[in-house]
Amino acid sequence: MPGRPSWELSSVRNAARLLKEFSVADRELGVAELARRLGLGTSTVHRLLATLADERLLERSPEGTYRLGLAVHELGASVAPHVGLHEAAMPAMAGLRHATGETVQLAVLDGMDSVYVERLESPYTVRIFARVGTRLPATTTSTGKVLLAALPADELEARLARWTPARPTPHSITDPATLRRRLREIAERGWADNREESRLGVVSVGAVIRDGAGEGVAAVSVAVPVDRAAAATMRRYTTLVTDTADVITRRLAAAGG
């Protein structure tokens, strides 16, 4: 290609071009569409997709389309797009972990998934499984539900129209009417809980973090094994989590985030 340095690896450039085709508007893409956009043969795109999926940079859906994988979110948690959120959130998250002694997590919404971008581990022997980059159905987590509840009504309906209910535990919500009712309650009170909906034996409470424009950009949560989740304890944690989300929101606004 004219103007390109002689040392350039075309396969690496094509892989980078392919990854950059995925966006908020185009979360899932197929082989034919990617080949058309990139001007490459379908066999070349197949090889690129297979390699990127093997490295967890992409993941393949049951329908044969692809979306960004966990490795991208793990990388993204440590670079520029999340720097402002990271810097605003981490001191407050550290304070929340100190006050509760439990696992504290920061998550963002991706479609109908909650993706964990920061976490501070509990010092207890019994810990929570999720790690940075973990993706869970938003309807099964406190962070995901509070972020869904913060969406504008039209955007929420558009996402729910494409929702495929997941049932990782018997407590998971799978009925659209029940979910809508629960999200309305969450929007009114400003926090969400997870009652063993993503994993048996684990409960959590989460609150939304807003940017300077008032839009929900992330959520912070405390996750607790059920044997440490007495009602009075969870009421206290709910207050601490909502206060922490407010602190992070103010820090984001002050930083222009």
PDB file of C-alpha atoms in Angstrom:
ATOM      1  CA  MET A   1       0.000   0.000   0.000  1.00  0.00           C
ATOM      2  CA  PRO A   2       1.515   3.370  -1.013  1.00  0.00           C
ATOM      3  CA  GLY A   3       2.815   5.457   1.860  1.00  0.00           C
ATOM      4  CA  ARG A   4       2.978   2.549   4.319  1.00  0.00           C
ATOM      5  CA  PRO A   5       6.323   1.748   6.005  1.00  0.00           C
ATOM      6  CA  SER A   6       8.103  -1.364   4.769  1.00  0.00           C
ATOM      7  CA  TRP A   7       8.048  -2.969   8.211  1.00  0.00           C
ATOM      8  CA  GLU A   8       4.274  -2.887   8.543  1.00  0.00           C
ATOM      9  CA  LEU A   9       2.476  -6.228   9.086  1.00  0.00           C
ATOM     10  CA  SER A  10      -0.696  -6.185   7.022  1.00  0.00           C
ATOM     11  CA  SER A  11      -2.295  -8.946   9.107  1.00  0.00           C
ATOM     12  CA  VAL A  12      -1.890  -6.893  12.291  1.00  0.00           C
ATOM     13  CA  ARG A  13      -3.286  -3.788  10.595  1.00  0.00           C
ATOM     14  CA  ASN A  14      -6.269  -5.760   9.274  1.00  0.00           C
ATOM     15  CA  ALA A  15      -6.917  -7.193  12.731  1.00  0.00           C
ATOM     16  CA  ALA A  16      -6.842  -3.689  14.210  1.00  0.00           C
ATOM     17  CA  ARG A  17      -9.152  -2.365  11.480  1.00  0.00           C
ATOM     18  CA  LEU A  18     -11.553  -5.240  12.142  1.00  0.00           C
ATOM     19  CA  LEU A  19     -11.702  -4.584  15.892  1.00  0.00           C
ATOM     20  CA  LYS A  20     -12.379  -0.883  15.310  1.00  0.00           C
ATOM     21  CA  GLU A  21     -15.500  -1.725  13.290  1.00  0.00           C
ATOM     22  CA  PHE A  22     -17.255  -2.675  16.531  1.00  0.00           C
ATOM     23  CA  SER A  23     -18.937   0.231  18.294  1.00  0.00           C
ATOM     24  CA  VAL A  24     -21.936   1.142  20.446  1.00  0.00           C
ATOM     25  CA  ALA A  25     -24.033   1.211  17.264  1.00  0.00           C
ATOM     26  CA  ASP A  26     -22.528  -2.013  15.896  1.00  0.00           C
ATOM     27  CA  ARG A  27     -22.055  -4.333  18.850  1.00  0.00           C
ATOM     28  CA  GLU A  28     -22.366  -7.521  16.767  1.00  0.00           C
ATOM     29  CA  LEU A  29     -21.185  -8.043  13.191  1.00  0.00           C
ATOM     30  CA  GLY A  30     -21.057 -10.992  10.821  1.00  0.00           C
ATOM     31  CA  VAL A  31     -18.376 -12.255   8.463  1.00  0.00           C
ATOM     32  CA  ALA A  32     -19.976 -10.938   5.270  1.00  0.00           C
ATOM     33  CA  GLU A  33     -20.561  -7.456   6.679  1.00  0.00           C
ATOM     34  CA  LEU A  34     -17.002  -7.204   8.001  1.00  0.00           C
ATOM     35  CA  ALA A  35     -15.575  -8.409   4.692  1.00  0.00           C
ATOM     36  CA  ARG A  36     -17.602  -5.746   2.859  1.00  0.00           C
ATOM     37  CA  ARG A  37     -16.526  -2.956   5.200  1.00  0.00           C
ATOM     38  CA  LEU A  38     -12.859  -3.905   5.195  1.00  0.00           C
ATOM     39  CA  GLY A  39     -12.618  -4.754   1.509  1.00  0.00           C
ATOM     40  CA  LEU A  40     -11.191  -8.185   2.326  1.00  0.00           C
ATOM     41  CA  GLY A  41     -12.092 -11.687   1.229  1.00  0.00           C
ATOM     42  CA  THR A  42     -14.403 -13.695   3.456  1.00  0.00           C
ATOM     43  CA  SER A  43     -11.733 -16.399   3.948  1.00  0.00           C
ATOM     44  CA  THR A  44      -9.284 -13.768   5.233  1.00  0.00           C
ATOM     45  CA  VAL A  45     -11.918 -12.343   7.582  1.00  0.00           C
ATOM     46  CA  HIS A  46     -12.762 -15.856   8.813  1.00  0.00           C
ATOM     47  CA  ARG A  47      -9.100 -16.414   9.736  1.00  0.00           C
ATOM     48  CA  LEU A  48      -8.853 -13.048  11.474  1.00  0.00           C
ATOM     49  CA  LEU A  49     -12.039 -13.682  13.455  1.00  0.00           C
ATOM     50  CA  ALA A  50     -10.947 -17.168  14.490  1.00  0.00           C
ATOM     51  CA  THR A  51      -7.582 -15.873  15.718  1.00  0.00           C
ATOM     52  CA  LEU A  52      -9.081 -12.936  17.603  1.00  0.00           C
ATOM     53  CA  ALA A  53     -11.720 -15.182  19.174  1.00  0.00           C
ATOM     54  CA  ASP A  54      -9.026 -17.638  20.258  1.00  0.00           C
ATOM     55  CA  GLU A  55      -7.263 -14.746  22.014  1.00  0.00           C
ATOM     56  CA  ARG A  56     -10.577 -13.696  23.672  1.00  0.00           C
ATOM     57  CA  LEU A  57     -10.549 -10.327  21.896  1.00  0.00           C
ATOM     58  CA  LEU A  58     -13.786 -11.392  20.196  1.00  0.00           C
ATOM     59  CA  GLU A  59     -16.499 -13.856  21.068  1.00  0.00           C
ATOM     60  CA  ARG A  60     -18.848 -15.685  18.709  1.00  0.00           C
ATOM     61  CA  SER A  61     -22.600 -15.680  19.310  1.00  0.00           C
ATOM     62  CA  PRO A  62     -24.807 -18.736  18.709  1.00  0.00           C
ATOM     63  CA  GLU A  63     -26.104 -16.961  15.577  1.00  0.00           C
ATOM     64  CA  GLY A  64     -22.601 -16.796  14.093  1.00  0.00           C
ATOM     65  CA  THR A  65     -21.998 -13.085  14.609  1.00  0.00           C
ATOM     66  CA  TYR A  66     -19.123 -11.661  16.643  1.00  0.00           C
ATOM     67  CA  ARG A  67     -18.797  -9.094  19.411  1.00  0.00           C
ATOM     68  CA  LEU A  68     -15.944  -7.723  21.509  1.00  0.00           C
ATOM     69  CA  GLY A  69     -14.659 -10.260  24.014  1.00  0.00           C
ATOM     70  CA  LEU A  70     -13.597 -10.159  27.633  1.00  0.00           C
ATOM     71  CA  ALA A  71      -9.931  -9.476  26.860  1.00  0.00           C
ATOM     72  CA  VAL A  72     -10.903  -6.168  25.238  1.00  0.00           C
ATOM     73  CA  HIS A  73     -12.801  -5.138  28.369  1.00  0.00           C
ATOM     74  CA  GLU A  74      -9.894  -6.187  30.560  1.00  0.00           C
ATOM     75  CA  LEU A  75      -7.576  -3.997  28.493  1.00  0.00           C
ATOM     76  CA  GLY A  76     -10.101  -1.195  28.355  1.00  0.00           C
ATOM     77  CA  ALA A  77     -10.312  -1.077  32.135  1.00  0.00           C
ATOM     78  CA  SER A  78      -6.701   0.110  32.271  1.00  0.00           C
ATOM     79  CA  VAL A  79      -6.574   2.710  29.497  1.00  0.00           C
ATOM     80  CA  ALA A  80      -7.838   6.160  28.634  1.00  0.00           C
ATOM     81  CA  PRO A  81     -11.626   5.659  28.274  1.00  0.00           C
ATOM     82  CA  HIS A  82     -11.842   4.601  31.925  1.00  0.00           C
ATOM     83  CA  VAL A  83      -9.078   6.733  33.417  1.00  0.00           C
ATOM     84  CA  GLY A  84     -11.453   9.476  34.600  1.00  0.00           C
ATOM     85  CA  LEU A  85     -13.894   6.970  36.070  1.00  0.00           C
ATOM     86  CA  HIS A  86     -11.079   4.960  37.648  1.00  0.00           C
ATOM     87  CA  GLU A  87      -9.521   8.008  39.280  1.00  0.00           C
ATOM     88  CA  ALA A  88     -12.883   9.262  40.553  1.00  0.00           C
ATOM     89  CA  ALA A  89     -14.042   5.864  41.797  1.00  0.00           C
ATOM     90  CA  MET A  90     -11.093   4.089  43.378  1.00  0.00           C
ATOM     91  CA  PRO A  91     -10.643   6.224  46.541  1.00  0.00           C
ATOM     92  CA  ALA A  92     -14.369   6.008  47.298  1.00  0.00           C
ATOM     93  CA  MET A  93     -14.412   2.281  46.537  1.00  0.00           C
ATOM     94  CA  ALA A  94     -11.501   1.766  48.931  1.00  0.00           C
ATOM     95  CA  GLY A  95     -13.458   3.580  51.618  1.00  0.00           C
ATOM     96  CA  LEU A  96     -16.508   1.416  50.943  1.00  0.00           C
ATOM     97  CA  ARG A  97     -14.492  -1.782  51.221  1.00  0.00           C
ATOM     98  CA  HIS A  98     -12.967  -0.553  54.482  1.00  0.00           C
ATOM     99  CA  ALA A  99     -16.425   0.268  55.874  1.00  0.00           C
ATOM    100  CA  THR A 100     -17.978  -3.074  54.868  1.00  0.00           C
ATOM    101  CA  GLY A 101     -15.103  -5.539  54.683  1.00  0.00           C
ATOM    102  CA  GLU A 102     -16.769  -6.950  51.565  1.00  0.00           C
ATOM    103  CA  THR A 103     -15.999  -7.120  47.849  1.00  0.00           C
ATOM    104  CA  VAL A 104     -16.625  -3.812  46.080  1.00  0.00           C
ATOM    105  CA  GLN A 105     -17.131  -3.704  42.316  1.00  0.00           C
ATOM    106  CA  LEU A 106     -17.494  -1.119  39.569  1.00  0.00           C
ATOM    107  CA  ALA A 107     -19.423  -2.060  36.426  1.00  0.00           C
ATOM    108  CA  VAL A 108     -20.574  -0.525  33.156  1.00  0.00           C
ATOM    109  CA  LEU A 109     -23.482  -1.508  30.931  1.00  0.00           C
ATOM    110  CA  ASP A 110     -22.848  -3.110  27.547  1.00  0.00           C
ATOM    111  CA  GLY A 111     -26.121  -3.884  25.794  1.00  0.00           C
ATOM    112  CA  MET A 112     -27.900  -6.168  28.256  1.00  0.00           C
ATOM    113  CA  ASP A 113     -24.689  -7.181  30.031  1.00  0.00           C
ATOM    114  CA  SER A 114     -23.001  -5.810  33.121  1.00  0.00           C
ATOM    115  CA  VAL A 115     -19.199  -5.729  32.653  1.00  0.00           C
ATOM    116  CA  TYR A 116     -16.983  -5.360  35.719  1.00  0.00           C
ATOM    117  CA  VAL A 117     -14.182  -2.855  35.121  1.00  0.00           C
ATOM    118  CA  GLU A 118     -12.812  -2.482  38.677  1.00  0.00           C
ATOM    119  CA  ARG A 119     -13.003  -4.549  41.861  1.00  0.00           C
ATOM    120  CA  LEU A 120     -11.555  -4.526  45.356  1.00  0.00           C
ATOM    121  CA  GLU A 121     -11.464  -7.947  46.995  1.00  0.00           C
ATOM    122  CA  SER A 122     -12.839  -8.737  50.431  1.00  0.00           C
ATOM    123  CA  PRO A 123     -10.239  -9.711  53.030  1.00  0.00           C
ATOM    124  CA  TYR A 124     -12.480 -12.565  54.158  1.00  0.00           C
ATOM    125  CA  THR A 125     -11.663 -16.172  53.248  1.00  0.00           C
ATOM    126  CA  VAL A 126     -15.070 -16.554  51.564  1.00  0.00           C
ATOM    127  CA  ARG A 127     -14.874 -14.275  48.526  1.00  0.00           C
ATOM    128  CA  ILE A 128     -16.912 -13.415  45.457  1.00  0.00           C
ATOM    129  CA  PHE A 129     -15.987 -14.951  42.104  1.00  0.00           C
ATOM    130  CA  ALA A 130     -16.243 -12.038  39.637  1.00  0.00           C
ATOM    131  CA  ARG A 131     -13.045 -10.482  38.299  1.00  0.00           C
ATOM    132  CA  VAL A 132     -12.249  -7.486  36.136  1.00  0.00           C
ATOM    133  CA  GLY A 133     -13.599  -8.152  32.659  1.00  0.00           C
ATOM    134  CA  THR A 134     -16.334 -10.538  33.827  1.00  0.00           C
ATOM    135  CA  ARG A 135     -19.571 -10.117  31.845  1.00  0.00           C
ATOM    136  CA  LEU A 136     -22.914 -11.098  33.435  1.00  0.00           C
ATOM    137  CA  PRO A 137     -26.521 -10.646  32.306  1.00  0.00           C
ATOM    138  CA  ALA A 138     -27.490  -7.183  33.545  1.00  0.00           C
ATOM    139  CA  THR A 139     -30.883  -8.390  34.739  1.00  0.00           C
ATOM    140  CA  THR A 140     -29.195 -10.729  37.246  1.00  0.00           C
ATOM    141  CA  THR A 141     -26.919  -8.149  38.928  1.00  0.00           C
ATOM    142  CA  SER A 142     -27.496  -5.119  41.120  1.00  0.00           C
ATOM    143  CA  THR A 143     -25.150  -3.010  38.963  1.00  0.00           C
ATOM    144  CA  GLY A 144     -26.861  -4.059  35.750  1.00  0.00           C
ATOM    145  CA  LYS A 145     -30.383  -3.472  37.027  1.00  0.00           C
ATOM    146  CA  VAL A 146     -29.626  -0.028  38.423  1.00  0.00           C
ATOM    147  CA  LEU A 147     -27.971   0.981  35.142  1.00  0.00           C
ATOM    148  CA  LEU A 148     -30.918  -0.308  33.112  1.00  0.00           C
ATOM    149  CA  ALA A 149     -33.277   1.624  35.390  1.00  0.00           C
ATOM    150  CA  ALA A 150     -31.278   4.807  34.723  1.00  0.00           C
ATOM    151  CA  LEU A 151     -31.711   4.593  30.934  1.00  0.00           C
ATOM    152  CA  PRO A 152     -34.120   6.878  29.072  1.00  0.00           C
ATOM    153  CA  ALA A 153     -37.422   5.064  28.527  1.00  0.00           C
ATOM    154  CA  ASP A 154     -37.026   4.728  24.759  1.00  0.00           C
ATOM    155  CA  GLU A 155     -33.509   3.314  25.033  1.00  0.00           C
ATOM    156  CA  LEU A 156     -34.574   0.865  27.721  1.00  0.00           C
ATOM    157  CA  GLU A 157     -37.462  -0.373  25.583  1.00  0.00           C
ATOM    158  CA  ALA A 158     -35.156  -0.808  22.585  1.00  0.00           C
ATOM    159  CA  ARG A 159     -32.824  -2.979  24.663  1.00  0.00           C
ATOM    160  CA  LEU A 160     -35.642  -4.989  26.206  1.00  0.00           C
ATOM    161  CA  ALA A 161     -37.021  -5.688  22.728  1.00  0.00           C
ATOM    162  CA  ARG A 162     -33.780  -7.573  21.977  1.00  0.00           C
ATOM    163  CA  TRP A 163     -33.538  -9.188  25.424  1.00  0.00           C
ATOM    164  CA  THR A 164     -33.011 -12.925  25.654  1.00  0.00           C
ATOM    165  CA  PRO A 165     -33.724 -13.823  29.303  1.00  0.00           C
ATOM    166  CA  ALA A 166     -30.960 -15.647  31.152  1.00  0.00           C
ATOM    167  CA  ARG A 167     -31.621 -17.870  34.165  1.00  0.00           C
ATOM    168  CA  PRO A 168     -28.352 -18.689  35.941  1.00  0.00           C
ATOM    169  CA  THR A 169     -30.303 -19.373  39.171  1.00  0.00           C
ATOM    170  CA  PRO A 170     -33.955 -20.066  40.078  1.00  0.00           C
ATOM    171  CA  HIS A 171     -34.142 -16.485  41.416  1.00  0.00           C
ATOM    172  CA  SER A 172     -33.263 -14.797  38.101  1.00  0.00           C
ATOM    173  CA  ILE A 173     -35.925 -12.595  36.519  1.00  0.00           C
ATOM    174  CA  THR A 174     -37.094 -13.925  33.156  1.00  0.00           C
ATOM    175  CA  ASP A 175     -40.539 -12.347  32.837  1.00  0.00           C
ATOM    176  CA  PRO A 176     -40.543  -8.972  30.980  1.00  0.00           C
ATOM    177  CA  ALA A 177     -43.454  -7.574  33.006  1.00  0.00           C
ATOM    178  CA  THR A 178     -41.744  -8.454  36.289  1.00  0.00           C
ATOM    179  CA  LEU A 179     -38.491  -6.919  35.066  1.00  0.00           C
ATOM    180  CA  ARG A 180     -40.179  -3.674  34.008  1.00  0.00           C
ATOM    181  CA  ARG A 181     -41.928  -3.414  37.381  1.00  0.00           C
ATOM    182  CA  ARG A 182     -38.691  -4.049  39.245  1.00  0.00           C
ATOM    183  CA  LEU A 183     -36.824  -1.455  37.170  1.00  0.00           C
ATOM    184  CA  ARG A 184     -39.489   1.167  37.895  1.00  0.00           C
ATOM    185  CA  GLU A 185     -39.068   0.489  41.617  1.00  0.00           C
ATOM    186  CA  ILE A 186     -35.306   0.764  41.297  1.00  0.00           C
ATOM    187  CA  ALA A 187     -35.527   4.064  39.403  1.00  0.00           C
ATOM    188  CA  GLU A 188     -37.722   5.514  42.162  1.00  0.00           C
ATOM    189  CA  ARG A 189     -35.538   4.460  45.093  1.00  0.00           C
ATOM    190  CA  GLY A 190     -32.121   4.901  43.442  1.00  0.00           C
ATOM    191  CA  TRP A 191     -30.544   1.514  44.198  1.00  0.00           C
ATOM    192  CA  ALA A 192     -30.887  -2.131  43.194  1.00  0.00           C
ATOM    193  CA  ASP A 193     -30.299  -5.439  44.897  1.00  0.00           C
ATOM    194  CA  ASN A 194     -29.377  -8.879  43.651  1.00  0.00           C
ATOM    195  CA  ARG A 195     -30.987 -11.671  45.648  1.00  0.00           C
ATOM    196  CA  GLU A 196     -28.960 -14.699  44.552  1.00  0.00           C
ATOM    197  CA  GLU A 197     -29.974 -13.939  40.962  1.00  0.00           C
ATOM    198  CA  SER A 198     -26.563 -14.306  39.334  1.00  0.00           C
ATOM    199  CA  ARG A 199     -25.079 -16.878  41.696  1.00  0.00           C
ATOM    200  CA  LEU A 200     -26.564 -18.904  44.530  1.00  0.00           C
ATOM    201  CA  GLY A 201     -25.186 -17.884  47.890  1.00  0.00           C
ATOM    202  CA  VAL A 202     -24.337 -14.306  46.868  1.00  0.00           C
ATOM    203  CA  VAL A 203     -26.341 -11.110  47.290  1.00  0.00           C
ATOM    204  CA  SER A 204     -25.387  -7.552  46.411  1.00  0.00           C
ATOM    205  CA  VAL A 205     -26.593  -3.970  46.412  1.00  0.00           C
ATOM    206  CA  GLY A 206     -25.630  -1.389  43.777  1.00  0.00           C
ATOM    207  CA  ALA A 207     -26.163   2.283  42.983  1.00  0.00           C
ATOM    208  CA  VAL A 208     -25.736   4.277  39.796  1.00  0.00           C
ATOM    209  CA  ILE A 209     -22.902   6.730  39.086  1.00  0.00           C
ATOM    210  CA  ARG A 210     -23.744   9.651  36.808  1.00  0.00           C
ATOM    211  CA  ASP A 211     -21.589  11.879  34.631  1.00  0.00           C
ATOM    212  CA  GLY A 212     -21.678  15.663  34.456  1.00  0.00           C
ATOM    213  CA  ALA A 213     -24.696  15.489  32.133  1.00  0.00           C
ATOM    214  CA  GLY A 214     -26.636  13.365  34.604  1.00  0.00           C
ATOM    215  CA  GLU A 215     -26.454  10.143  32.573  1.00  0.00           C
ATOM    216  CA  GLY A 216     -25.755   6.812  34.243  1.00  0.00           C
ATOM    217  CA  VAL A 217     -22.248   5.765  33.211  1.00  0.00           C
ATOM    218  CA  ALA A 218     -21.375   3.095  35.774  1.00  0.00           C
ATOM    219  CA  ALA A 219     -22.546   1.494  38.996  1.00  0.00           C
ATOM    220  CA  VAL A 220     -20.824   0.559  42.236  1.00  0.00           C
ATOM    221  CA  SER A 221     -21.842  -2.434  44.320  1.00  0.00           C
ATOM    222  CA  VAL A 222     -21.027  -4.443  47.419  1.00  0.00           C
ATOM    223  CA  ALA A 223     -21.281  -8.224  47.004  1.00  0.00           C
ATOM    224  CA  VAL A 224     -21.817 -10.363  50.099  1.00  0.00           C
ATOM    225  CA  PRO A 225     -22.127 -14.100  50.812  1.00  0.00           C
ATOM    226  CA  VAL A 226     -25.604 -14.831  52.178  1.00  0.00           C
ATOM    227  CA  ASP A 227     -24.248 -15.965  55.546  1.00  0.00           C
ATOM    228  CA  ARG A 228     -22.968 -12.414  56.134  1.00  0.00           C
ATOM    229  CA  ALA A 229     -26.046 -10.676  54.684  1.00  0.00           C
ATOM    230  CA  ALA A 230     -28.391 -10.100  57.609  1.00  0.00           C
ATOM    231  CA  ALA A 231     -31.215  -7.640  56.912  1.00  0.00           C
ATOM    232  CA  ALA A 232     -29.773  -4.928  59.168  1.00  0.00           C
ATOM    233  CA  THR A 233     -26.358  -5.369  57.567  1.00  0.00           C
ATOM    234  CA  MET A 234     -27.737  -4.972  54.051  1.00  0.00           C
ATOM    235  CA  ARG A 235     -29.700  -1.866  55.039  1.00  0.00           C
ATOM    236  CA  ARG A 236     -26.446  -0.333  56.264  1.00  0.00           C
ATOM    237  CA  TYR A 237     -24.617  -1.386  53.116  1.00  0.00           C
ATOM    238  CA  THR A 238     -27.358   0.128  50.955  1.00  0.00           C
ATOM    239  CA  THR A 239     -26.802   3.516  52.584  1.00  0.00           C
ATOM    240  CA  LEU A 240     -23.031   3.188  52.214  1.00  0.00           C
ATOM    241  CA  VAL A 241     -23.281   2.174  48.549  1.00  0.00           C
ATOM    242  CA  THR A 242     -25.626   5.017  47.594  1.00  0.00           C
ATOM    243  CA  ASP A 243     -23.409   7.503  49.451  1.00  0.00           C
ATOM    244  CA  THR A 244     -20.354   6.133  47.636  1.00  0.00           C
ATOM    245  CA  ALA A 245     -22.074   6.454  44.245  1.00  0.00           C
ATOM    246  CA  ASP A 246     -22.941  10.068  45.080  1.00  0.00           C
ATOM    247  CA  VAL A 247     -19.308  10.812  45.993  1.00  0.00           C
ATOM    248  CA  ILE A 248     -18.035   9.331  42.728  1.00  0.00           C
ATOM    249  CA  THR A 249     -20.705  11.224  40.777  1.00  0.00           C
ATOM    250  CA  ARG A 250     -19.567  14.518  42.338  1.00  0.00           C
ATOM    251  CA  ARG A 251     -15.931  13.725  41.599  1.00  0.00           C
ATOM    252  CA  LEU A 252     -16.743  12.969  37.976  1.00  0.00           C
ATOM    253  CA  ALA A 253     -18.651  16.248  37.672  1.00  0.00           C
ATOM    254  CA  ALA A 254     -15.791  18.202  39.245  1.00  0.00           C
ATOM    255  CA  ALA A 255     -13.341  16.574  36.813  1.00  0.00           C
ATOM    256  CA  GLY A 256     -15.598  17.328  33.859  1.00  0.00           C
ATOM    257  CA  GLY A 257     -16.304  13.619  33.307  1.00  0.00           C
TER     258      GLY A 257
END
